[in-house]
Amino acid sequence: MTSELPFHRSLLFRLSALGLSLFVLAAIVLWGSIRIVRRVTSDVALLNESSDGAVHYAHLVALAHLRAAAPPEEASALQARIEERIAAQDRRFEALRRGDRAAGIARIDDARLVAALDEPERAWREGVRPIVLRIAAAGSAAAGELATLDRRVLDAVTALERWSLAAQEQLAASAERGRRWSYSLIAALLAGVAGTLLAARRVARRLAGLSQSAQRIAAGEESVAIAVGGRDEVGLLGRAFEDMTQKLRRNFALERDARAKLEEMFRAVGETAARLATAANEILASTAQQTSGAQQQLAAVSQTMTSLDEIARSSERAADRSREAADIARHSDELSRTGHGAVDEAVEVIGRAKDQADGVARNILELAEQANAVGDITALIDDLAEQTNVLALNAAIEATRAGEHGKGFSVVAAEVKSLAEQSRRATAEARQVLGDVQKRANRSVLSTEESTRSLEAAVRAAQHAGAVIRELAELGARLSGAVQEIADSSAQQATGIGQITQAVRDISNVASQYVTSTKQSELAVRDLTTLGEKLRQLLVTTSR
């Protein structure tokens, strides 16, 4: 209901307006007080500055008379003091006209008072100041102007006093206006405080009426009239309180009717609780039987799981061995193929060895024939050696016959004979060596023929071995395929057994969950039985 109230009619708005008004009035009073204090302080400083100006004139007159009568050695000091006083007086008139924040003097706002300041300032600048400057500069030479200075100073002081009196009158009037304004603000502030207190008192009286009505309703009175006027929140609260009281009256009547219905419902619930207890006992017995059967099924499934685990392990071992056999078979097939290639290569090598042996045999036969030819040559050399020996003998005989002239020929014959002997011995040795070579060549030819026959037998054996290895390779390939099929079948069997094991394990989990669920159902039925008993007892207690 508060949300339907316009804000300008709300209590919050009224109190806020009063508080804001009081705050604004207090701020204005404070601001005005501060302004008045500052103004009074500035006016006092202004009047003090004006009084100091008059005193300053007296100081200047005294310094001018001293300067006119002073000896030359004091002239500069007095001139400096006079110039300092002149500068101070200039600053004073400037402060009076425009204000001086450092001295606490505010700027004069009254135009007439500012215009009135022209007379004393003109008396200073045009009448007193030039004469003082001439006396300060000339000293005793300007002593004749002291009388004029006295008259001008008197006129300037008189003008400054008239301005001071006018300023006092003006400032007094301004202070009176500020005082009246302050009194008005204080009165307004007091009026605001009084209004706030009256509004708070009125709200407190209305809230006290609501509080008394609430206390009477709390004491058990149903016919309580609530009359709180107003269009603010308190009025809305009173109307809402009245609506609440009427609703409470209706609720009391409804509560009496509901109590009667509740007592009837208690009787029905009691009968239902008794039936619930009976049904719960029957469900409990049935649940116990189901739990026992489920536990037996779970034990059987566990035994099946154990057997399947053993079968699975056996299948895995068989599959592993089948895979090992397949690997061995593949390795055997590869070795057979390698052996077949090696045999073919051996046959080829043996064939080349046989051809080489045949070539060696032919070379040995040719060597034997050449050895026979060398024998014929050695025989010819032997014959030549024999003939040379005969010729040497004949030459020796002829040399002996020749006597002294045949000595040289005798030496040649001896040498020829010696060479013939050496040729005979070398021929004999060569004949013996050739004989040995021929014998060995014959034996080599025989050996080569035997080797050739052996190589031919080895070629036949190698070819037979190659045929056997080829058959073994084909058999190994067929065996490898069969073993691979066995390994694949074993792997599929292991996979199938694994799936069966997983299925049985799932059945075991389901059985376990069923047993757990059955036990939970049993506990729930027991709780239901206990709850029914408590409900029956509660109904009995309530009915009393």
Coordinates of C-alpha atoms in Angstrom, one line a residue:
M1 CA 0.0 0.0 0.0
T2 CA 2.9 2.4 0.6
S3 CA 3.9 2.1 -3.0
E4 CA 0.4 3.6 -4.0
L5 CA 1.0 6.7 -1.9
P6 CA 2.3 9.8 -3.8
F7 CA 5.7 10.9 -2.6
H8 CA 4.6 14.5 -1.9
R9 CA 2.0 13.2 0.6
S10 CA 4.4 10.7 2.3
L11 CA 5.7 11.2 5.8
L12 CA 9.2 10.8 4.4
F13 CA 8.7 13.8 2.1
R14 CA 7.4 15.9 5.0
L15 CA 10.1 15.0 7.4
S16 CA 12.7 15.4 4.6
A17 CA 11.3 18.8 3.7
L18 CA 11.4 19.9 7.4
G19 CA 14.9 18.6 7.9
L20 CA 16.1 20.2 4.7
S21 CA 14.5 23.5 5.6
L22 CA 16.2 23.4 9.0
F23 CA 19.5 22.6 7.4
V24 CA 19.2 25.5 4.9
L25 CA 18.2 27.9 7.6
A26 CA 21.0 26.8 9.8
A27 CA 23.4 27.2 6.9
I28 CA 22.1 30.6 6.1
V29 CA 22.4 31.7 9.7
L30 CA 25.9 30.4 9.9
W31 CA 26.9 32.0 6.6
G32 CA 25.3 35.4 7.7
S33 CA 27.1 35.2 11.1
I34 CA 30.4 34.6 9.5
R35 CA 29.8 37.3 7.0
I36 CA 28.8 39.8 9.7
V37 CA 31.9 38.9 11.8
R38 CA 34.1 39.3 8.8
R39 CA 32.5 42.6 7.9
V40 CA 32.8 44.0 11.4
T41 CA 36.4 42.9 11.5
S42 CA 37.1 44.6 8.2
D43 CA 35.3 47.8 9.4
V44 CA 37.4 47.9 12.6
A45 CA 40.6 47.4 10.5
L46 CA 39.4 50.2 8.2
L47 CA 38.8 52.6 11.0
N48 CA 42.1 51.7 12.6
E49 CA 43.8 52.3 9.3
S50 CA 42.1 55.8 9.1
S51 CA 43.2 56.6 12.7
D52 CA 46.7 55.5 11.9
G53 CA 46.7 57.9 8.9
A54 CA 46.1 60.9 11.2
V55 CA 48.9 59.8 13.5
H56 CA 51.0 59.3 10.5
Y57 CA 50.6 63.0 9.5
A58 CA 51.9 64.0 12.9
H59 CA 55.0 61.8 12.4
L60 CA 55.6 63.4 9.0
V61 CA 55.4 66.9 10.4
A62 CA 57.8 66.1 13.2
L63 CA 60.3 64.5 10.7
A64 CA 60.0 67.5 8.4
H65 CA 60.8 69.9 11.2
L66 CA 63.8 67.7 12.2
R67 CA 65.0 67.6 8.6
A68 CA 64.9 71.4 8.3
A69 CA 66.9 71.9 11.4
A70 CA 69.2 68.8 11.1
P71 CA 72.9 69.1 10.4
P72 CA 74.2 67.7 7.1
E73 CA 75.4 64.3 8.6
E74 CA 71.9 63.4 9.7
A75 CA 70.2 64.6 6.6
S76 CA 70.3 61.4 4.6
A77 CA 68.9 59.3 7.5
L78 CA 66.0 61.7 8.0
Q79 CA 65.3 61.8 4.3
A80 CA 65.1 58.0 4.1
R81 CA 62.7 57.9 7.1
I82 CA 60.5 60.6 5.5
E83 CA 60.4 58.7 2.2
E84 CA 59.5 55.5 4.0
R85 CA 56.6 57.3 5.8
I86 CA 55.5 58.8 2.5
A87 CA 55.4 55.3 0.9
A88 CA 53.5 53.9 3.9
Q89 CA 50.9 56.7 3.6
D90 CA 50.5 55.9 -0.1
R91 CA 49.9 52.2 0.7
R92 CA 47.3 53.2 3.4
F93 CA 45.2 55.3 1.0
E94 CA 45.4 52.5 -1.6
A95 CA 44.2 50.0 1.1
L96 CA 41.3 52.3 2.1
R97 CA 40.2 52.5 -1.5
R98 CA 40.7 49.0 -2.8
G99 CA 41.1 46.9 0.3
D100 CA 44.0 44.9 1.7
R101 CA 43.5 41.2 2.3
A102 CA 46.8 40.9 4.3
A103 CA 45.6 43.6 6.7
G104 CA 42.1 42.3 6.9
I105 CA 40.5 45.3 5.1
A106 CA 37.7 44.5 2.7
R107 CA 36.9 46.5 -0.4
I108 CA 34.4 49.3 0.3
D109 CA 31.1 48.5 -1.4
D110 CA 29.4 51.9 -0.8
A111 CA 30.0 54.1 -3.8
R112 CA 29.3 57.3 -1.8
L113 CA 31.9 56.4 0.8
V114 CA 34.4 55.6 -1.9
A115 CA 33.7 59.0 -3.5
A116 CA 34.1 60.8 -0.1
L117 CA 37.6 59.3 0.1
D118 CA 38.7 61.5 -2.8
E119 CA 38.9 64.7 -0.6
P120 CA 41.4 63.4 2.1
E121 CA 43.4 61.6 -0.6
R122 CA 43.6 64.8 -2.7
A123 CA 44.7 66.7 0.4
W124 CA 47.5 64.2 0.9
R125 CA 48.7 63.8 -2.7
E126 CA 48.3 67.5 -3.8
G127 CA 48.8 69.4 -0.5
V128 CA 51.0 67.5 2.0
R129 CA 53.1 65.0 0.0
P130 CA 54.8 67.5 -2.4
I131 CA 55.9 69.8 0.5
V132 CA 57.2 66.9 2.5
L133 CA 59.2 65.7 -0.4
R134 CA 60.7 69.2 -1.0
I135 CA 61.7 69.6 2.7
A136 CA 63.2 66.1 2.7
A137 CA 65.3 66.9 -0.4
A138 CA 66.3 70.6 0.4
G139 CA 66.5 70.5 4.2
S140 CA 67.0 73.9 5.8
A141 CA 66.7 75.6 2.5
A142 CA 63.0 74.7 2.5
A143 CA 62.4 75.8 6.2
G144 CA 60.1 78.5 5.0
E145 CA 57.5 75.9 3.9
L146 CA 57.1 74.4 7.3
A147 CA 54.2 76.8 8.2
T148 CA 52.5 75.9 4.9
L149 CA 53.0 72.2 5.7
D150 CA 51.4 72.6 9.2
R151 CA 48.3 74.2 7.6
R152 CA 48.1 71.6 4.9
V153 CA 48.5 68.8 7.4
L154 CA 45.8 70.2 9.5
D155 CA 43.4 70.4 6.5
A156 CA 44.3 66.8 5.5
V157 CA 43.7 65.5 9.0
T158 CA 40.4 67.3 9.2
A159 CA 39.3 65.8 5.9
L160 CA 40.4 62.3 7.0
E161 CA 38.5 62.7 10.3
R162 CA 35.3 63.8 8.4
W163 CA 35.7 60.7 6.2
S164 CA 36.2 58.5 9.2
L165 CA 33.1 59.8 10.8
A166 CA 31.1 59.2 7.6
A167 CA 32.6 55.7 7.4
Q168 CA 31.6 55.0 11.1
E169 CA 28.0 56.1 10.4
Q170 CA 27.8 54.0 7.3
L171 CA 29.3 51.0 8.9
A172 CA 27.1 51.3 11.9
A173 CA 24.0 51.3 9.7
S174 CA 25.4 48.2 7.8
A175 CA 26.0 46.5 11.1
E176 CA 22.4 47.2 12.2
R177 CA 21.0 45.8 9.0
G178 CA 23.1 42.6 9.5
R179 CA 21.9 42.3 13.1
R180 CA 18.3 42.6 12.1
W181 CA 18.9 40.0 9.3
S182 CA 20.5 37.6 11.8
Y183 CA 17.5 38.0 14.2
S184 CA 15.1 37.2 11.3
L185 CA 17.1 34.1 10.4
I186 CA 17.2 32.9 14.0
A187 CA 13.5 33.4 14.3
A188 CA 12.9 31.4 11.2
L189 CA 15.2 28.6 12.4
L190 CA 13.3 28.5 15.7
A191 CA 10.0 28.4 13.9
G192 CA 11.2 25.5 11.7
V193 CA 12.3 23.6 14.9
A194 CA 8.9 24.2 16.5
G195 CA 7.1 22.9 13.3
T196 CA 9.3 19.8 13.3
L197 CA 8.5 19.1 16.9
L198 CA 4.8 19.5 16.4
A199 CA 4.8 17.2 13.3
A200 CA 6.8 14.6 15.2
R201 CA 4.4 14.9 18.2
R202 CA 1.4 14.4 15.9
V203 CA 3.0 11.3 14.3
A204 CA 3.9 9.9 17.7
R205 CA 0.2 10.3 19.0
R206 CA -1.1 8.4 15.9
L207 CA 1.5 5.7 16.3
A208 CA 0.7 5.4 20.0
G209 CA -3.0 4.8 19.1
L210 CA -2.0 2.0 16.7
S211 CA 0.2 0.5 19.4
Q212 CA -2.7 0.4 21.9
S213 CA -5.0 -1.2 19.4
A214 CA -2.3 -3.8 18.6
Q215 CA -1.9 -4.6 22.3
R216 CA -5.7 -5.0 22.7
I217 CA -5.8 -7.4 19.7
A218 CA -2.9 -9.3 21.2
A219 CA -4.8 -9.6 24.5
G220 CA -7.7 -11.4 22.6
E221 CA -10.1 -8.7 21.8
E222 CA -11.7 -9.2 18.4
S223 CA -13.9 -6.1 18.2
V224 CA -11.3 -3.4 18.2
A225 CA -11.9 -0.2 16.2
I226 CA -8.9 1.5 14.7
A227 CA -9.3 5.1 13.6
V228 CA -6.1 6.7 12.4
G229 CA -6.6 9.6 10.0
G230 CA -4.2 11.1 7.6
R231 CA -3.0 10.5 4.1
D232 CA 0.6 9.7 4.9
E233 CA 2.3 6.4 5.8
V234 CA 0.8 6.4 9.3
G235 CA -2.7 6.7 7.8
L236 CA -1.9 3.9 5.4
L237 CA -0.6 1.8 8.2
G238 CA -3.8 2.4 10.2
R239 CA -6.0 1.3 7.3
A240 CA -3.7 -1.7 6.7
F241 CA -4.0 -2.6 10.4
E242 CA -7.8 -2.3 10.2
D243 CA -7.8 -4.6 7.1
M244 CA -5.5 -7.0 9.0
T245 CA -7.8 -7.1 12.0
Q246 CA -10.8 -7.9 9.8
K247 CA -8.8 -10.7 8.1
L248 CA -7.8 -12.0 11.5
R249 CA -11.5 -12.2 12.5
R250 CA -12.3 -14.2 9.3
N251 CA -9.2 -16.4 9.9
F252 CA -10.4 -17.1 13.5
A253 CA -13.7 -18.4 12.1
L254 CA -12.0 -20.4 9.4
E255 CA -9.6 -21.8 12.0
R256 CA -12.5 -23.1 14.1
D257 CA -14.0 -24.8 11.1
A258 CA -10.6 -26.2 10.1
R259 CA -10.1 -27.6 13.6
A260 CA -13.3 -29.6 13.3
K261 CA -12.3 -30.9 9.9
L262 CA -8.8 -31.6 11.2
E263 CA -10.2 -33.8 14.0
E264 CA -12.1 -35.8 11.5
M265 CA -9.0 -36.1 9.3
F266 CA -7.1 -37.4 12.4
R267 CA -9.5 -40.2 12.8
A268 CA -9.2 -41.1 9.1
V269 CA -5.4 -40.9 9.3
G270 CA -5.4 -43.1 12.3
E271 CA -7.3 -45.8 10.4
T272 CA -4.9 -45.3 7.5
A273 CA -1.9 -45.7 9.8
A274 CA -3.2 -49.0 11.1
R275 CA -3.7 -50.3 7.6
L276 CA -0.3 -48.9 6.6
A277 CA 1.4 -50.8 9.5
T278 CA -0.3 -54.1 8.4
A279 CA 0.7 -53.6 4.7
A280 CA 4.2 -52.7 5.8
N281 CA 4.6 -55.9 7.8
E282 CA 3.5 -57.9 4.7
I283 CA 5.9 -56.0 2.4
L284 CA 8.7 -56.6 5.0
A285 CA 8.2 -60.4 4.9
S286 CA 8.1 -60.4 1.1
T287 CA 11.2 -58.2 0.9
A288 CA 13.1 -60.5 3.2
Q289 CA 12.3 -63.5 0.9
Q290 CA 13.4 -61.5 -2.1
T291 CA 16.6 -60.5 -0.4
S292 CA 17.4 -64.2 0.4
G293 CA 16.7 -65.3 -3.2
A294 CA 18.8 -62.4 -4.6
Q295 CA 21.7 -63.4 -2.3
Q296 CA 21.6 -67.0 -3.5
Q297 CA 21.5 -65.7 -7.2
L298 CA 24.5 -63.5 -6.4
A299 CA 26.5 -66.4 -5.0
A300 CA 25.7 -68.5 -8.1
V301 CA 26.7 -65.6 -10.4
S302 CA 30.0 -65.2 -8.4
Q303 CA 30.8 -68.9 -8.9
T304 CA 30.1 -68.5 -12.6
M305 CA 32.3 -65.5 -12.7
T306 CA 35.2 -67.5 -11.2
S307 CA 34.8 -70.3 -13.8
L308 CA 34.6 -67.9 -16.6
D309 CA 37.7 -66.1 -15.3
E310 CA 39.6 -69.5 -15.4
I311 CA 38.3 -70.2 -18.9
A312 CA 39.3 -66.7 -20.0
R313 CA 42.8 -67.1 -18.7
S314 CA 43.1 -70.6 -20.4
S315 CA 41.8 -69.1 -23.7
E316 CA 44.3 -66.2 -23.4
R317 CA 47.2 -68.7 -22.8
A318 CA 46.0 -70.8 -25.8
A319 CA 45.8 -67.7 -27.9
D320 CA 49.3 -66.6 -26.8
R321 CA 50.7 -70.1 -27.7
S322 CA 48.9 -70.0 -31.0
R323 CA 50.3 -66.6 -31.8
E324 CA 53.8 -68.0 -30.8
A325 CA 53.3 -71.0 -33.1
A326 CA 52.2 -68.8 -35.9
D327 CA 55.3 -66.7 -35.4
I328 CA 57.5 -69.8 -35.5
A329 CA 55.7 -71.1 -38.6
R330 CA 56.2 -67.7 -40.3
H331 CA 59.9 -67.8 -39.3
S332 CA 60.3 -71.4 -40.6
D333 CA 58.7 -70.3 -43.9
E334 CA 61.1 -67.4 -44.1
L335 CA 64.1 -69.7 -43.3
S336 CA 62.9 -72.2 -45.9
R337 CA 62.7 -69.5 -48.5
T338 CA 66.2 -68.3 -47.5
G339 CA 67.5 -71.9 -47.6
H340 CA 66.0 -72.5 -51.0
G341 CA 67.8 -69.4 -52.2
A342 CA 71.0 -70.5 -50.6
V343 CA 70.8 -73.9 -52.3
D344 CA 70.2 -72.3 -55.7
E345 CA 73.2 -70.1 -55.1
A346 CA 75.3 -73.1 -53.9
V347 CA 74.3 -75.0 -57.1
E348 CA 75.3 -72.0 -59.1
V349 CA 78.7 -71.7 -57.2
I350 CA 79.4 -75.4 -57.6
G351 CA 78.6 -75.2 -61.3
R352 CA 81.1 -72.4 -61.6
A353 CA 83.6 -74.4 -59.6
K354 CA 83.2 -77.4 -62.0
D355 CA 83.8 -75.2 -65.0
Q356 CA 86.9 -73.7 -63.3
A357 CA 88.1 -77.3 -62.5
D358 CA 87.6 -78.3 -66.1
G359 CA 89.6 -75.2 -67.2
V360 CA 92.4 -76.1 -64.7
A361 CA 92.5 -79.7 -66.1
R362 CA 92.8 -78.4 -69.6
N363 CA 95.6 -76.0 -68.5
I364 CA 97.4 -78.8 -66.7
L365 CA 97.2 -81.0 -69.9
E366 CA 98.6 -78.1 -71.9
L367 CA 101.3 -77.6 -69.3
A368 CA 102.2 -81.3 -69.6
E369 CA 102.4 -81.1 -73.4
Q370 CA 104.7 -78.0 -73.0
A371 CA 106.8 -79.9 -70.5
N372 CA 107.2 -82.7 -73.1
A373 CA 108.2 -80.0 -75.6
V374 CA 110.7 -78.6 -73.1
G375 CA 112.1 -82.2 -72.7
D376 CA 112.7 -82.4 -76.4
I377 CA 114.6 -79.0 -76.2
T378 CA 116.7 -80.2 -73.3
A379 CA 117.5 -83.3 -75.2
L380 CA 118.6 -81.1 -78.1
I381 CA 120.6 -79.0 -75.6
D382 CA 122.2 -82.1 -74.3
D383 CA 123.2 -83.1 -77.8
L384 CA 124.6 -79.7 -78.4
A385 CA 126.6 -79.9 -75.2
E386 CA 128.0 -83.2 -76.2
Q387 CA 129.0 -81.9 -79.5
T388 CA 130.5 -78.8 -77.9
N389 CA 132.4 -81.0 -75.5
V390 CA 133.8 -82.9 -78.5
L391 CA 134.6 -79.7 -80.3
A392 CA 136.4 -78.4 -77.1
L393 CA 138.4 -81.6 -76.9
N394 CA 139.4 -81.3 -80.6
A395 CA 140.2 -77.6 -79.9
A396 CA 142.4 -78.6 -77.0
I397 CA 144.2 -81.1 -79.1
E398 CA 144.7 -78.6 -81.8
A399 CA 146.0 -76.1 -79.3
T400 CA 148.5 -78.5 -77.9
R401 CA 149.7 -79.1 -81.4
A402 CA 150.0 -75.4 -82.0
G403 CA 152.3 -75.1 -79.1
E404 CA 152.9 -71.6 -77.8
H405 CA 150.6 -70.1 -80.5
G406 CA 147.7 -72.2 -79.5
K407 CA 147.6 -71.2 -75.8
G408 CA 144.9 -68.7 -76.2
F409 CA 142.9 -71.1 -78.3
S410 CA 143.6 -73.7 -75.6
V411 CA 142.0 -71.4 -72.9
V412 CA 139.0 -70.8 -75.1
A413 CA 138.7 -74.5 -75.7
A414 CA 138.8 -75.0 -71.9
E415 CA 136.1 -72.5 -71.4
V416 CA 133.9 -74.0 -74.0
K417 CA 134.4 -77.3 -72.4
S418 CA 133.5 -75.9 -69.0
L419 CA 130.4 -74.3 -70.6
A420 CA 129.4 -77.5 -72.2
E421 CA 129.7 -79.3 -68.8
Q422 CA 127.6 -76.7 -67.2
S423 CA 125.0 -77.0 -70.0
R424 CA 124.9 -80.7 -69.5
R425 CA 124.4 -80.4 -65.8
A426 CA 121.7 -77.7 -66.2
T427 CA 120.0 -79.8 -68.8
A428 CA 120.0 -82.8 -66.5
E429 CA 118.5 -80.7 -63.7
A430 CA 116.0 -79.3 -66.1
R431 CA 115.1 -82.7 -67.3
Q432 CA 114.7 -83.9 -63.7
V433 CA 112.5 -80.8 -62.9
L434 CA 110.4 -81.3 -66.0
G435 CA 110.0 -85.0 -65.1
D436 CA 108.7 -84.0 -61.6
V437 CA 106.4 -81.3 -63.2
Q438 CA 105.0 -83.9 -65.6
K439 CA 104.4 -86.3 -62.8
R440 CA 102.6 -83.7 -60.7
A441 CA 100.7 -82.5 -63.7
N442 CA 99.5 -86.0 -64.3
R443 CA 98.4 -86.4 -60.7
S444 CA 96.7 -82.9 -60.9
V445 CA 94.8 -84.0 -63.9
L446 CA 93.6 -87.1 -62.1
S447 CA 92.7 -85.0 -59.0
T448 CA 90.9 -82.5 -61.2
E449 CA 88.9 -85.3 -62.8
E450 CA 88.0 -86.7 -59.4
S451 CA 87.0 -83.1 -58.3
T452 CA 84.9 -82.7 -61.3
R453 CA 83.1 -85.9 -60.6
S454 CA 82.6 -84.8 -57.0
L455 CA 81.3 -81.4 -58.0
E456 CA 78.9 -83.1 -60.4
A457 CA 77.7 -85.3 -57.5
A458 CA 77.5 -82.2 -55.3
V459 CA 75.4 -80.3 -58.0
R460 CA 73.0 -83.2 -58.1
A461 CA 72.8 -83.4 -54.3
A462 CA 72.3 -79.6 -54.1
Q463 CA 69.6 -79.7 -56.7
H464 CA 67.8 -82.6 -54.8
A465 CA 68.2 -80.6 -51.6
G466 CA 66.7 -77.5 -53.3
A467 CA 63.7 -79.6 -54.4
V468 CA 63.3 -80.9 -50.9
I469 CA 63.6 -77.4 -49.4
R470 CA 61.1 -76.1 -51.9
E471 CA 58.6 -78.7 -50.8
L472 CA 59.3 -77.9 -47.2
A473 CA 58.8 -74.2 -47.9
E474 CA 55.4 -74.9 -49.5
L475 CA 54.5 -77.2 -46.5
G476 CA 55.7 -74.4 -44.1
A477 CA 53.5 -71.8 -45.8
R478 CA 50.5 -74.1 -45.6
L479 CA 51.4 -74.8 -41.9
S480 CA 51.8 -71.1 -41.2
G481 CA 48.4 -70.3 -42.7
A482 CA 46.8 -73.1 -40.6
V483 CA 48.5 -71.9 -37.4
Q484 CA 47.5 -68.3 -38.2
E485 CA 43.9 -69.4 -38.6
I486 CA 44.2 -71.2 -35.3
A487 CA 45.6 -68.1 -33.6
D488 CA 42.8 -66.0 -35.1
S489 CA 40.2 -68.4 -33.9
S490 CA 41.8 -68.5 -30.4
A491 CA 41.8 -64.7 -30.3
Q492 CA 38.2 -64.6 -31.4
Q493 CA 37.4 -67.2 -28.8
A494 CA 39.2 -65.2 -26.1
T495 CA 37.3 -62.1 -27.2
G496 CA 34.0 -63.9 -27.0
I497 CA 34.9 -65.3 -23.5
G498 CA 35.8 -61.8 -22.4
Q499 CA 32.4 -60.5 -23.6
I500 CA 30.7 -63.3 -21.8
T501 CA 32.7 -62.6 -18.7
Q502 CA 31.8 -58.9 -18.9
A503 CA 28.2 -59.8 -19.4
V504 CA 28.2 -62.1 -16.3
R505 CA 30.1 -59.4 -14.4
D506 CA 27.3 -56.9 -15.4
I507 CA 24.7 -59.5 -14.2
S508 CA 26.7 -59.8 -10.9
N509 CA 26.7 -56.0 -10.5
V510 CA 23.0 -55.9 -11.2
A511 CA 22.4 -58.7 -8.7
S512 CA 24.5 -56.8 -6.1
Q513 CA 22.5 -53.6 -6.8
Y514 CA 19.3 -55.6 -6.6
V515 CA 20.4 -57.0 -3.2
T516 CA 21.4 -53.6 -2.0
S517 CA 18.1 -52.1 -3.3
T518 CA 16.2 -54.9 -1.6
K519 CA 18.0 -54.2 1.7
Q520 CA 17.2 -50.5 1.3
S521 CA 13.6 -51.4 0.6
E522 CA 13.6 -53.5 3.7
L523 CA 15.0 -50.6 5.7
A524 CA 12.5 -48.3 4.2
V525 CA 9.6 -50.7 5.0
R526 CA 10.9 -50.9 8.6
D527 CA 11.0 -47.1 8.7
L528 CA 7.6 -47.0 7.3
T529 CA 6.3 -49.3 10.0
T530 CA 8.0 -47.2 12.7
L531 CA 6.6 -44.1 11.1
G532 CA 3.1 -45.6 11.1
E533 CA 3.4 -46.5 14.7
K534 CA 4.6 -43.0 15.6
L535 CA 1.8 -41.5 13.6
R536 CA -0.8 -43.6 15.4
Q537 CA 0.6 -42.6 18.8
L538 CA 0.7 -39.0 17.7
L539 CA -2.9 -39.2 16.7
V540 CA -3.8 -40.8 20.0
T541 CA -2.0 -38.0 21.8
T542 CA -3.5 -35.3 19.7
S543 CA -7.0 -36.7 20.1
R544 CA -6.6 -36.4 23.9

